[in-house]
mmCIF file of C-alpha atoms in Angstrom:
data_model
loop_
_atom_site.group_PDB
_atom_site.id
_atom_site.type_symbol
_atom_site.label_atom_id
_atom_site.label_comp_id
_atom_site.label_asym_id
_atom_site.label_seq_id
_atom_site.Cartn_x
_atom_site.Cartn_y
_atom_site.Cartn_z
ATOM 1 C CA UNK A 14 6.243 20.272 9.722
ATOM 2 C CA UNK A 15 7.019 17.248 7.115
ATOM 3 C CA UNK A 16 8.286 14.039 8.392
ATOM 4 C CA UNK A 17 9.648 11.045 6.550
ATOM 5 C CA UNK A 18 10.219 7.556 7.877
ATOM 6 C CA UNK A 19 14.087 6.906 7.848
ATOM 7 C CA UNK A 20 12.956 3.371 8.195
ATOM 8 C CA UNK A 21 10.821 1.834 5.103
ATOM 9 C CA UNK A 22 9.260 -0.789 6.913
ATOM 10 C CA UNK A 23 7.835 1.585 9.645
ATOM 11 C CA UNK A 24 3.991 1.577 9.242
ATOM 12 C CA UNK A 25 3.355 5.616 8.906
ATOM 13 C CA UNK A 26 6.024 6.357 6.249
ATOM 14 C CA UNK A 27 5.599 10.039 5.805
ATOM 15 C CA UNK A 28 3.613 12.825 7.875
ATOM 16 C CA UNK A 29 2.785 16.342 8.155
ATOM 17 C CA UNK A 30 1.712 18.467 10.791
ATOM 18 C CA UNK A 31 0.462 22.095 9.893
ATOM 19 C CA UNK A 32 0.648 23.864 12.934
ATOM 20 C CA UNK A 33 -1.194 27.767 13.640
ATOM 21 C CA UNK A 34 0.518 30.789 13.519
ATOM 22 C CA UNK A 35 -1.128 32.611 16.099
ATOM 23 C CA UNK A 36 -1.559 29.907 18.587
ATOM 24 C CA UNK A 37 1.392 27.397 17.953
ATOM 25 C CA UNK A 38 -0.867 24.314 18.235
ATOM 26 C CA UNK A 39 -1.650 21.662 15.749
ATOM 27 C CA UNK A 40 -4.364 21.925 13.831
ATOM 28 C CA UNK A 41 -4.002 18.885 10.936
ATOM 29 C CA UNK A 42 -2.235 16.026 11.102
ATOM 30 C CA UNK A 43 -1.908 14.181 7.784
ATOM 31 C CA UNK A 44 -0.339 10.725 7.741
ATOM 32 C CA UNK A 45 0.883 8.043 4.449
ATOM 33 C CA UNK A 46 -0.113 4.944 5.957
ATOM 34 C CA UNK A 47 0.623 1.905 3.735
ATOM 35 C CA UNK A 48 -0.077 4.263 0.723
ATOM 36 C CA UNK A 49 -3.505 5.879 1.661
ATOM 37 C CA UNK A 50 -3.307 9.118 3.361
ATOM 38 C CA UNK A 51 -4.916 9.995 6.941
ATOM 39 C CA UNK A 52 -6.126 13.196 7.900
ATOM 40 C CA UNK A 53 -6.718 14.007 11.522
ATOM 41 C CA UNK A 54 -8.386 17.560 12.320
ATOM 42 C CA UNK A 55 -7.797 19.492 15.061
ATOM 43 C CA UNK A 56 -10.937 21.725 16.451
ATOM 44 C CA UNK A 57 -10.349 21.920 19.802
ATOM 45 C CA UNK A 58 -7.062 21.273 21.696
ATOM 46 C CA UNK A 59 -7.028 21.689 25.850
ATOM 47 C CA UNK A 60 -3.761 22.434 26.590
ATOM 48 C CA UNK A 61 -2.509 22.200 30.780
ATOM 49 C CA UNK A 62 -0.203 23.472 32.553
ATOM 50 C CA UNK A 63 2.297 20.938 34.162
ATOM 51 C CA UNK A 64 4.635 21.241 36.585
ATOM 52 C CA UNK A 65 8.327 20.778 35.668
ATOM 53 C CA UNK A 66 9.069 17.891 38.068
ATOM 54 C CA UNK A 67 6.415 15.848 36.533
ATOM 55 C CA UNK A 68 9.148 15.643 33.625
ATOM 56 C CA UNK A 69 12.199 14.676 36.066
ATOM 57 C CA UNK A 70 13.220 11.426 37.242
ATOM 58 C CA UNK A 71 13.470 10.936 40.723
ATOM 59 C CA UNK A 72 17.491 10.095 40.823
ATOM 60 C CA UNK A 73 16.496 9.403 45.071
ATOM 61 C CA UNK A 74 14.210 6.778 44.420
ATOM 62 C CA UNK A 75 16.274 4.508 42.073
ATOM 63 C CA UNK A 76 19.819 4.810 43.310
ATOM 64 C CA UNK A 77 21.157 1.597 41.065
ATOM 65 C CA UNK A 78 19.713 3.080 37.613
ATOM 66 C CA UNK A 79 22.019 4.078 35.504
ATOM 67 C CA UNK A 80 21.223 7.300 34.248
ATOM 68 C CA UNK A 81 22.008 8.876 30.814
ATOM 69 C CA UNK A 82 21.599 12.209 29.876
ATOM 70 C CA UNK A 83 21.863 13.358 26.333
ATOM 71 C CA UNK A 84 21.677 16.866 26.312
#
């Protein structure tokens, strides 16, 4: 996966993310900071499993917010 800053004064201007193709996880993470490149390896990743509603927002709780979905 290559990313590139839309915004030129952002601090990490360009990245890539080379993900497995057996797993789907990450394994490097490479990052143009400020001109000098950042590697980040990935040897060991523990993924969890989460329930759904831990992603929701509880609509019940805040009745005044102002909610806007852009799906």
């Amino acid at each position: 996966i290559h990313l590139i800053s839309t915004d030129k004064k952002r601090t990490v201007s360009e990245m890539y993310i080379t993900v497995s193709k057996t797993t789907y996880l990450p394994s490097e993470i490479r990052m143009l900071q400020r001109g000098r490149w950042s590697i980040i390896t990935i040897s060991k990743l523990e993924k969890e499993n989460l329930a759904d509603n831990i992603f929701r927002f509880p609509q019940k709780k805040y009745p005044n917010a102002e909610i806007i979905d852009l799906r």
